[in-house]
Short mmCIF file of C-alpha atoms and ligand atoms in Angstrom, two decimals:
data_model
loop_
_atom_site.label_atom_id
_atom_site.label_comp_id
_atom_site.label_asym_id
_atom_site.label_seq_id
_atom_site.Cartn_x
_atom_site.Cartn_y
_atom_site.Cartn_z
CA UNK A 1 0.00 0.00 0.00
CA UNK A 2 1.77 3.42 -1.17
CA UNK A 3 2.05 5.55 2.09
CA UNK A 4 0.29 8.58 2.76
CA UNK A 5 3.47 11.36 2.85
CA UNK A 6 3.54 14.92 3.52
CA UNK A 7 7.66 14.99 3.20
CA UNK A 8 7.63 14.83 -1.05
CA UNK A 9 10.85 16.60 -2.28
CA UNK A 10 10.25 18.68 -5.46
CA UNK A 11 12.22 16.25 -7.67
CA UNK A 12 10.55 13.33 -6.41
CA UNK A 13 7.49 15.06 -7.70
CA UNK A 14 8.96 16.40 -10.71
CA UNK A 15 9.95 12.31 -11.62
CA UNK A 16 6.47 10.84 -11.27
CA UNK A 17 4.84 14.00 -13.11
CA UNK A 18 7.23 13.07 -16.10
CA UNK A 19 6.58 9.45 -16.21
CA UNK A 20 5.45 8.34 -19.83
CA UNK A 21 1.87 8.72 -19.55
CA UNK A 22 0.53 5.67 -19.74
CA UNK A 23 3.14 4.37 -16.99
CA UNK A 24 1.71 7.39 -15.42
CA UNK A 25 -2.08 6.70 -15.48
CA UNK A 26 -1.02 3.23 -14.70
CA UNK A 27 0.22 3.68 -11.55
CA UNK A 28 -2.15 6.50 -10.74
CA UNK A 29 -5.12 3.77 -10.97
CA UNK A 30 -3.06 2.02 -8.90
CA UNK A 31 -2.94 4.24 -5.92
CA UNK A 32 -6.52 4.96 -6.65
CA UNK A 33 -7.49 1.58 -6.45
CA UNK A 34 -5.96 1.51 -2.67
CA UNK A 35 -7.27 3.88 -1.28
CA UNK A 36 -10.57 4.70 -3.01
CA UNK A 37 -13.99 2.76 -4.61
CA UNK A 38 -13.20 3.32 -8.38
CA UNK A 39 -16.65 2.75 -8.97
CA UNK A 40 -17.49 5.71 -6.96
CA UNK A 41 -17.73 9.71 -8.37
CA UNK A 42 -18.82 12.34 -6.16
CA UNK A 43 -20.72 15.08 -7.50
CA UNK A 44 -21.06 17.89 -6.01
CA UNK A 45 -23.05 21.33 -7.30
CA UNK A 46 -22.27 24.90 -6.86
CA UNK A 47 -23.86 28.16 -6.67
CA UNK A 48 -22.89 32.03 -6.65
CA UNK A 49 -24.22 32.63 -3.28
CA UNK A 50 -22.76 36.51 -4.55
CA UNK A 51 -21.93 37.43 -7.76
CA UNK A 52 -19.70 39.67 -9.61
CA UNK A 53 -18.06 43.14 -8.51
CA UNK A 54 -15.11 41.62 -6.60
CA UNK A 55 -12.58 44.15 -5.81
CA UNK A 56 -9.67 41.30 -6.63
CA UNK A 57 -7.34 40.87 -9.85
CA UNK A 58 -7.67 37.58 -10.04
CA UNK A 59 -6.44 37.36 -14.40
CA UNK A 60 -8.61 34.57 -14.73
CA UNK A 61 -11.96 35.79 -13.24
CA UNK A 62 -14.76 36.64 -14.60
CA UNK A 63 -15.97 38.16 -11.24
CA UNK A 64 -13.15 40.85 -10.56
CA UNK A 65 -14.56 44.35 -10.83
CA UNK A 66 -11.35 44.92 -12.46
CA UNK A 67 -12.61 43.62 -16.18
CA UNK A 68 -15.36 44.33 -18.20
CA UNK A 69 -16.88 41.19 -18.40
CA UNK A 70 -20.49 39.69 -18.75
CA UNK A 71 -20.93 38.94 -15.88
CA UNK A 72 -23.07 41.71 -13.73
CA UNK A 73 -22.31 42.52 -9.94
CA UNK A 74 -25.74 41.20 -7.80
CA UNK A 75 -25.96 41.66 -4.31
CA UNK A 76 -25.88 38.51 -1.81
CA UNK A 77 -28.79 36.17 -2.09
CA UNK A 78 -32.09 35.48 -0.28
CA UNK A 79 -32.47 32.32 1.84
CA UNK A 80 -35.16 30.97 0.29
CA UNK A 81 -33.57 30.86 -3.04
CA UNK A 82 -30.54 28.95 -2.06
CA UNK A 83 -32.63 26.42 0.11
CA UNK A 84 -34.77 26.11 -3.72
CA UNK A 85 -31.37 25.52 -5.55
CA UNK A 86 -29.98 23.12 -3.10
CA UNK A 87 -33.26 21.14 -2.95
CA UNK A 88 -33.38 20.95 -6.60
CA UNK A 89 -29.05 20.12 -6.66
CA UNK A 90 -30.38 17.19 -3.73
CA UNK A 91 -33.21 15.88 -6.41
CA UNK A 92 -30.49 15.78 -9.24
CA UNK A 93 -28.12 13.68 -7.29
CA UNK A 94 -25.33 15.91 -5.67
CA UNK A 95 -24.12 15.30 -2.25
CA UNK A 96 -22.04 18.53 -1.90
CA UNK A 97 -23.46 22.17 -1.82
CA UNK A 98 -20.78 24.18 -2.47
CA UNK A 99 -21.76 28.22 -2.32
CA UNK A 100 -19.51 30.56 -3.51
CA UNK A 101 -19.23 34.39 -3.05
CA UNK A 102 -17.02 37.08 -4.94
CA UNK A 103 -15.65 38.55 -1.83
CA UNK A 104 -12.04 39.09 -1.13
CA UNK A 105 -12.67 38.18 2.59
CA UNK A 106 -15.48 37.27 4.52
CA UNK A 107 -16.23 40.44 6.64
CA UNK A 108 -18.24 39.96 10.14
CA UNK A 109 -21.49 41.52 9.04
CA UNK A 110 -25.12 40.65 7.94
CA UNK A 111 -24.22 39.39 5.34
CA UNK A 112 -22.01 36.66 7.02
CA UNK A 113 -24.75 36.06 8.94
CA UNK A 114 -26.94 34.96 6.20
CA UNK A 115 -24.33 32.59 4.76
CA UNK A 116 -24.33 31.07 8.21
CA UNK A 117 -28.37 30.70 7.91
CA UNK A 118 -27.92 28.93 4.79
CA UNK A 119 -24.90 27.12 5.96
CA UNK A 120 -27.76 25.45 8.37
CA UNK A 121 -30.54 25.06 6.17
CA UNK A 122 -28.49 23.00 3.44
CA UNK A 123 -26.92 20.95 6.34
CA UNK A 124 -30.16 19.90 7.57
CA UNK A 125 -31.15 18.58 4.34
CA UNK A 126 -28.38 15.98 4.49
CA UNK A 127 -25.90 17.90 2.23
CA UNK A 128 -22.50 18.41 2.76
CA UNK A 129 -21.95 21.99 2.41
CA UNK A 130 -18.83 23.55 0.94
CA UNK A 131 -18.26 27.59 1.31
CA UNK A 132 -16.00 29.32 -1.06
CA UNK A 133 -15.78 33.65 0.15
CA UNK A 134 -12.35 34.47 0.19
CA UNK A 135 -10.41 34.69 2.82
CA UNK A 136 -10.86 34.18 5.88
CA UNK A 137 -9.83 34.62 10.02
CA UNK A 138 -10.04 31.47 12.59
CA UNK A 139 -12.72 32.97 14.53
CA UNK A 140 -15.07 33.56 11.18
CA UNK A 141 -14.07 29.70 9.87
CA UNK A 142 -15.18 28.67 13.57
CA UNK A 143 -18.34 30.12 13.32
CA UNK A 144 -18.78 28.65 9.99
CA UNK A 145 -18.25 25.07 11.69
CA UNK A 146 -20.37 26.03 14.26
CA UNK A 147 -23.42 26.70 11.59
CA UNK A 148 -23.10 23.23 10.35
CA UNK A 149 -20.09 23.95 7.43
CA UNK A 150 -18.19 20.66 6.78
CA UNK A 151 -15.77 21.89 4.10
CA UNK A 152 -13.85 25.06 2.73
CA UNK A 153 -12.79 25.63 -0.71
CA UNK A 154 -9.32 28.44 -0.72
CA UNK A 155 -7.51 27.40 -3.91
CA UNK A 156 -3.72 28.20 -3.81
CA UNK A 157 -3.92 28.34 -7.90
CA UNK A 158 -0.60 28.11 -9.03
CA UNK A 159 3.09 27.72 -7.73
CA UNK A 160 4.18 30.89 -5.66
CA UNK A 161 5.91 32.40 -8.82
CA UNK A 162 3.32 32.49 -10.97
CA UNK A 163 0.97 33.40 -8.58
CA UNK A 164 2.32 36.49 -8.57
CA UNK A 165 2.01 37.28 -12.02
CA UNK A 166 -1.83 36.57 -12.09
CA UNK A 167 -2.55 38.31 -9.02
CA UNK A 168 -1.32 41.44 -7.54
CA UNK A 169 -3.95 42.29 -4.76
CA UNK A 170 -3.38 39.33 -1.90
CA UNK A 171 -0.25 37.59 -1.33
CA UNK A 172 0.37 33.44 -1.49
CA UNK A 173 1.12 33.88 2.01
CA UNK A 174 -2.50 35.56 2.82
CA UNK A 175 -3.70 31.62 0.80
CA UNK A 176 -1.52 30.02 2.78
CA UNK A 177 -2.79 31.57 6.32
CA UNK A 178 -6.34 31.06 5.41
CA UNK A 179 -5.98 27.33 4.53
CA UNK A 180 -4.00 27.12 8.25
CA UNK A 181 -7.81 29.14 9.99
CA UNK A 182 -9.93 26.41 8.28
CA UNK A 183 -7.96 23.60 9.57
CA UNK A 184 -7.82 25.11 13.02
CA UNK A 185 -11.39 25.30 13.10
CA UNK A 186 -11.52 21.59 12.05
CA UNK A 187 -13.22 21.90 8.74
CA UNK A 188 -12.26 19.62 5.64
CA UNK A 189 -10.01 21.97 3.28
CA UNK A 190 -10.57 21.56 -0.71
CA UNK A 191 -7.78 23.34 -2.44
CA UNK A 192 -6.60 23.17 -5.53
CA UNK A 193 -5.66 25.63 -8.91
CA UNK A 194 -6.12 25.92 -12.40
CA UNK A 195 -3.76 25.39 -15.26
CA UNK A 196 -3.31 26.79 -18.84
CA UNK A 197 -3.16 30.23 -17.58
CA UNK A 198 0.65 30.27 -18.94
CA UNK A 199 2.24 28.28 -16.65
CA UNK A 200 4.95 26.76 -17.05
CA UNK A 201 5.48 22.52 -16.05
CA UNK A 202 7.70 23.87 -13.26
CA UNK A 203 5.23 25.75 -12.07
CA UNK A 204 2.31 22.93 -11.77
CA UNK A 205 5.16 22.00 -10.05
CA UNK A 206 5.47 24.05 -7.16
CA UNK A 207 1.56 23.82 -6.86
CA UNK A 208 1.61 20.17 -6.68
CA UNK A 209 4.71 20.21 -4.09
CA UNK A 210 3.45 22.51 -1.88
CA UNK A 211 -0.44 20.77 -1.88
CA UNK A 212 1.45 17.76 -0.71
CA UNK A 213 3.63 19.07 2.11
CA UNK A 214 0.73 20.90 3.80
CA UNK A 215 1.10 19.44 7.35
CA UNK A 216 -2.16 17.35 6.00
CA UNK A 217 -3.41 16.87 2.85
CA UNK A 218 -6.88 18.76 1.94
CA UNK A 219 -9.55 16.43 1.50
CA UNK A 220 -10.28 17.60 -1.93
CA UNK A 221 -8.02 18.67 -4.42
CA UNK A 222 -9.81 20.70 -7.11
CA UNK A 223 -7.82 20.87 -10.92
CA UNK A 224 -8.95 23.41 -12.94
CA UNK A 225 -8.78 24.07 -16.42
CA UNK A 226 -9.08 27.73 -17.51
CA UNK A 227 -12.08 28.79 -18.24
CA UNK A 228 -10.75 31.78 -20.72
CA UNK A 229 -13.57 34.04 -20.60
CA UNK A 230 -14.18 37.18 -23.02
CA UNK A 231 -12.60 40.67 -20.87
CA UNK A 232 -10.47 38.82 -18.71
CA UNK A 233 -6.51 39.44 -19.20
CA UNK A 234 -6.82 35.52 -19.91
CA UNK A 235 -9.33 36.02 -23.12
CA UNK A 236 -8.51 33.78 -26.26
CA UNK A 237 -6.00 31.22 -24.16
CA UNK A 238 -6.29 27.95 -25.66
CA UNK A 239 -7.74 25.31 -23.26
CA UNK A 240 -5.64 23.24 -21.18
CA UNK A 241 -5.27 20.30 -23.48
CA UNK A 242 -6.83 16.20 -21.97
CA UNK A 243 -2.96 15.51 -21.57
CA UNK A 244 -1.90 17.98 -19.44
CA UNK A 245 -4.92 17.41 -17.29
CA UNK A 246 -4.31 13.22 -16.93
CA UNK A 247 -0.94 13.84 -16.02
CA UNK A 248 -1.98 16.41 -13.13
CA UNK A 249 -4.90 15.07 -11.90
CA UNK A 250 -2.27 11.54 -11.94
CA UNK A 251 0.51 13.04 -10.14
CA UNK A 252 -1.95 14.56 -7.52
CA UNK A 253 -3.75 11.51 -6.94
CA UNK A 254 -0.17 9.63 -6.62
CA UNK A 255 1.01 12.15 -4.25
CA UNK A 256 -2.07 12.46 -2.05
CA UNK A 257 -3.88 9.07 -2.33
CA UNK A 258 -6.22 9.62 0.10
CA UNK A 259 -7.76 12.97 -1.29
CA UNK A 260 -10.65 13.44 -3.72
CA UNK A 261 -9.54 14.64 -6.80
CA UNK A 262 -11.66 16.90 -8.78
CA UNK A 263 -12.44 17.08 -12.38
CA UNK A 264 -13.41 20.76 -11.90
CA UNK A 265 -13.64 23.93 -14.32
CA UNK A 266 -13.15 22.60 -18.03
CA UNK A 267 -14.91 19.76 -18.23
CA UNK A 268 -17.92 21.24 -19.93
CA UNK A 269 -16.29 20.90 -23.59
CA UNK A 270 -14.68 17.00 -22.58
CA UNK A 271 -16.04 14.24 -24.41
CA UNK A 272 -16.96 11.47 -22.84
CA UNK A 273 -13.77 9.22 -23.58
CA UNK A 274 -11.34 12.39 -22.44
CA UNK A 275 -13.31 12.44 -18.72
CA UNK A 276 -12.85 8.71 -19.17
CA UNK A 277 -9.34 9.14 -18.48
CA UNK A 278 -9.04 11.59 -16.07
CA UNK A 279 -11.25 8.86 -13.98
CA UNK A 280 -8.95 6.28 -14.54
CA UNK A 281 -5.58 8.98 -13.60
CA UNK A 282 -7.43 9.34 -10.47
CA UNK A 283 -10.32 11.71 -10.60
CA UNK A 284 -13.36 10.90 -8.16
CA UNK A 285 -15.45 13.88 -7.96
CA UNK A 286 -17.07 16.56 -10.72
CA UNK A 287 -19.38 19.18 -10.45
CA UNK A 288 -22.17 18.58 -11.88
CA UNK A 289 -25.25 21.64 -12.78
CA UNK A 290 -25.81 23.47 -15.17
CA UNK A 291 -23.47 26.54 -14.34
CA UNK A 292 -20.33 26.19 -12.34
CA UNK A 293 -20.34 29.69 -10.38
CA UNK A 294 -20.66 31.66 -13.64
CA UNK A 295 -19.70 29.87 -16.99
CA UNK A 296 -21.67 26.67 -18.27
CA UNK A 297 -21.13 23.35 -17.43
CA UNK A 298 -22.24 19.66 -18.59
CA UNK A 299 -25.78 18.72 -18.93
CA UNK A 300 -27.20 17.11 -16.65
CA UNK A 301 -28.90 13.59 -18.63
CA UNK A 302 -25.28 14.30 -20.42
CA UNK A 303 -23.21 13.40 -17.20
CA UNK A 304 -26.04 10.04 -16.18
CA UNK A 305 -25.74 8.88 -18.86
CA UNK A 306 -21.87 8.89 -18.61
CA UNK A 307 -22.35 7.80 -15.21
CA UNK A 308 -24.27 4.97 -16.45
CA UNK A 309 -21.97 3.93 -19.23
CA UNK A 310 -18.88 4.15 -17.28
CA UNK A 311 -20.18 2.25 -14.55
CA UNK A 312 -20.08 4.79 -12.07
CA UNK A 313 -22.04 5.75 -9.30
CA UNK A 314 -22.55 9.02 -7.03
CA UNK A 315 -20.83 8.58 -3.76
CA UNK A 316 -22.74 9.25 -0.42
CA UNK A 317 -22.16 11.82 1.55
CA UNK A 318 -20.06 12.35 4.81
CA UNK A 319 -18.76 8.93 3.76
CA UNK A 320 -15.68 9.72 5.24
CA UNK A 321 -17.26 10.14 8.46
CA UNK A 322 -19.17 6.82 7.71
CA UNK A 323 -16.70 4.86 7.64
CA UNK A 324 -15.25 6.64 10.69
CA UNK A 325 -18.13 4.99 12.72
CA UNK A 326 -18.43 1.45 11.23
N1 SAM B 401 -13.72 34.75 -4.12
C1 SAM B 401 -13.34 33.54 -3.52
C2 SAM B 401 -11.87 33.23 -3.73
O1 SAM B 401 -11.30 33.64 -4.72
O2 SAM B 401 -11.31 32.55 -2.86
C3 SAM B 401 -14.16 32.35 -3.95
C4 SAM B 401 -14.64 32.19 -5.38
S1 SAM B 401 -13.38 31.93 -6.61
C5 SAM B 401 -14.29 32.15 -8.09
C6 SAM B 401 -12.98 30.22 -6.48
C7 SAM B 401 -11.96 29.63 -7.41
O3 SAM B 401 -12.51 29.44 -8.70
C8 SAM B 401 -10.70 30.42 -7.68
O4 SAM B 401 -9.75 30.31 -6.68
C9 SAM B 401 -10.19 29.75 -8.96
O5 SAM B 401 -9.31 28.69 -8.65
C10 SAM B 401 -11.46 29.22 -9.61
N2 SAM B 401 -11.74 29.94 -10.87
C11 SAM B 401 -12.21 31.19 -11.00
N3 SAM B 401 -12.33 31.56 -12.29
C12 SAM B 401 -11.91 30.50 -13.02
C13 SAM B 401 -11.77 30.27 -14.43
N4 SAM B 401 -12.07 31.21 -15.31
N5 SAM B 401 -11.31 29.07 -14.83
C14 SAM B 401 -10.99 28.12 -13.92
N6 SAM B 401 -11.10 28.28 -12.59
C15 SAM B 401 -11.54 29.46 -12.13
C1 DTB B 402 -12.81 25.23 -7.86
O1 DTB B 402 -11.63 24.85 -7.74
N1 DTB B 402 -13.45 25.39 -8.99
C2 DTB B 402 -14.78 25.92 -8.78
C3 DTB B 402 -14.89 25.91 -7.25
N2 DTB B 402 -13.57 25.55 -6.84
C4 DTB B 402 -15.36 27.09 -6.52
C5 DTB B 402 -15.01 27.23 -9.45
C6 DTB B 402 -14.73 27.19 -10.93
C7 DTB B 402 -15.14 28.52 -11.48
C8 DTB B 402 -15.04 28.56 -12.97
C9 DTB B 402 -15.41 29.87 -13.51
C10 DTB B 402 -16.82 30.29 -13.27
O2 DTB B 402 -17.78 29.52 -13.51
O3 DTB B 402 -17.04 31.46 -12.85
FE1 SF4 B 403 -12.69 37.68 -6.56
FE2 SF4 B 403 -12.44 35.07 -6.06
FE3 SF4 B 403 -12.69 35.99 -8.58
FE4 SF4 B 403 -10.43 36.45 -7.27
S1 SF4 B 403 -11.26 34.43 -7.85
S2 SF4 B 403 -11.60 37.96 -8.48
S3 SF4 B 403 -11.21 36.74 -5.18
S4 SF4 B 403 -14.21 36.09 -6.99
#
C-alpha cells in the first residue's frame, strides 16, 4: 500500500509528473485503487451565493470588478432561493453544496450572517456543504463550523511564482494563512488551482509540491482548467489540453492518495472518452449543474448517462465520516 506522505521533495514530484503517460495513469489507478472505490464519483453542485463586482485581480476571473466582463455585480442572495437551488441540486443527485461568493474576505457583518443561515438550512437537508468567500480569520471559519459547514474551498492556484504574475492584490502567504484558519477550526479543506493560464510545467510543479507538504493533505483537491472568458486578461488562451490534465490530476492523486480529486472547471467541452481518463488517472469527484459559479457546465442527462456507461455511481455523503463509525 503506497504511504500517505507529507515529506515529497520537489524532484521526487517532478519524476512521477514526467513518467510516460501511460506508466503514469497506470500507476495512478493504482494508488486509486488503494485507497478509493473506483466505482465511486462524487458530484457535487455549486452556486454564486454573490456574484460579480469583486474588488480582486484575479487574471482569470470573470468576477473581478477589475474587467469588463459579462458577468453583472448582484448583491448577496435570499435564503429561500438557495434552500430552492440546493433542494433541486439534492433531487439531481449531488451530495455537496458548495456556495460561492465574490468577496475578497469574509467580513463579520449581515451578510455573514446569512451565509451562516444557509450554511444550516443546506446541512439539515443531508448535504454536505462547501463555502467558497475568500479569505478568511479562525474565529469567522469557527463560526462557519459552528453553523453546520463541513468543508472550505481556498484554492492556492498556481506555484508561488506564478501566482504572482496573475494576481497582484493578496499575497500566497494571505492563501496560505487562510488554509491554516480552516484547519484550526476543524473543517475539511478543498484546495486546488487551475492550469493553462501560462504556466509553465515547473510551475504545476510548485503547486503540486506545496499541496502535498501541507502538514495534511486537503480532502479535496480541485484541478482546474481555464475557463478563458471574453474581458479577462486571460481572453482567447487555448484550453488546457486532456494531456496535461491526466498527467496532473495523476501526479496529484499519486502524491495524495487519500484525497478526492476533482475534475473541476473545463470539463464542460470534454467528451466522454477524455473524462474517461481523467477517472482512470485518479479523478473521483465533478461538479455537476448546469453553471459552475458563472460559466456553463455539462448537462445534466449528459453526465447520467456517462455515469451509467462508465459504470459509475454518485458517492454518499459524509462517507468519510461513515466509515469513521463502522
Ligand atoms: N472569491 C473567492 C476566492 O477567490 O477565494 C471564492 C470564489 S473563486 C471564483 C474560487 C476559485 O474558482 C478560484 O480560486 C479559482 O481557482 C477558480 N476559478 C475562478 N475563475 C476561473 C476560471 N475562469 N477558470 C478556472 N477556474 C476558475
Ligand atoms: C474550484 O476549484 N473550482 C470551482 C470551485 N472551486 C469554486 C469554481 C470554478 C469557477 C469557474 C469559472 C466560473 O464559472 O465562474
Ligand atoms: Fe474575486 Fe475570487 Fe474571482 Fe479572485 S477568484 S476575483 S477573489 S471572486
Amino acid at each position: 500500500m503506497s504511504e500517505i506522505r507529507t515529506d515529497w521533495t520537489k524532484s521526487e514530484i517532478e519524476e512521477i509528473y514526467n513518467t510516460p503517460l501511460m506508466e503514469l495513469i497506470y500507476r495512478a489507478a493504482t494508488v486509486h485503487r488503494e485507497y478509493h472505490n473506483t466505482g465511486e464519483v462524487q458530484v457535487c453542485t455549486l452556486l454564486s451565493i454573490k456574484t460579480g463586482g469583486c474588488p480582486e485581480d484575479c487574471s482569470y476571473c470573470p468576477q473581478s470588478a477589475l474587467y469588463q466582463t459579462e458577468v453583472d455585480a448582484e448583491p448577496l442572495m435570499q435564503l429561500n432561493e438557495v434552500i430552492d437551488s440546493a433542494m433541486q441540486a439534492k433531487a439531481s443527485g449531488s451530495t455537496r453544496f458548495c456556495m460561492g461568493s465574490a468577496w475578497r474576505n469574509a467580513r463579520s457583518n449581515k451578510d455573514f450572517d446569512r451565509v451562516t443561515e444557509m450554511i444550516k438550512a443546506v446541512n439539515s437537508m443531508g448535504l454536505e456543504v462547501c463555502c467558497t468567500l475568500g479569505m478568511l480569520t479562525e474565529e469567522q471559519a469557527l463560526k462557519l463550523k459552528q453553523a453546520g459547514l463541513y468543508a472550505y474551498n481556498h484554492n492556492l492556484d498556481s506555484g508561488e511564482d506564478f501566482y504572482e504574475k496573475i494576481i497582484t492584490t493578496r499575497t500566497y502567504n494571505d492563501r496560505l494563512t487562510t488554509l491554516e484558519n480552516v484547519r484550526k477550526a476543524n473543517l475539511s479543506v478543498c484546495c486546488g488551482g487551475i492550469i493553462g493560464m501560462g504556466e509553465s510545467d515547473g510551475d504545476r510543479l510548485d503547486l503540486l509540491h506545496t499541496l502535498a507538504t501541507l502538514p495534511k493533505h486537503p480532502e479535496s483537491v480541485p484541478i482546474n482548467a481555464l475557463v478563458a472568458v471574453k474581458g479577462t486578461p486571460m481572453e482567447g488562451r487555448e484550453k488546457a489540453t486532456v494531456w496535461e490534465m491526466v498527467r496532473m490530476i495523476a501526479t496529484a492523486r499519486i502524491v495524495m492518495p487519500a484525497s478526492m480529486v476533482r475534475l473541476s472547471a473545463g470539463r464542460v467541452d470534454m467528451p466522454v472518452s477524455e473524462q474517461a481518463l481523467c477517472f482512470m488517472a485518479g479523478a473521483n469527484s465533478i461538479f455537476a449543474g448546469e453553471k459552475l459559479l458563472t460559466t456553463p457546465n455539462n448537462e445534466s442527462d449528459q453526465d447520467k448517462m456517462m455515469f451509467g456507461l462508465l459504470g459509475l455511481e454518485p458517492r454518499k455523503a459524509f462517507k468519510e465520516e461513515l466509515e469513521k463509525i463502522s
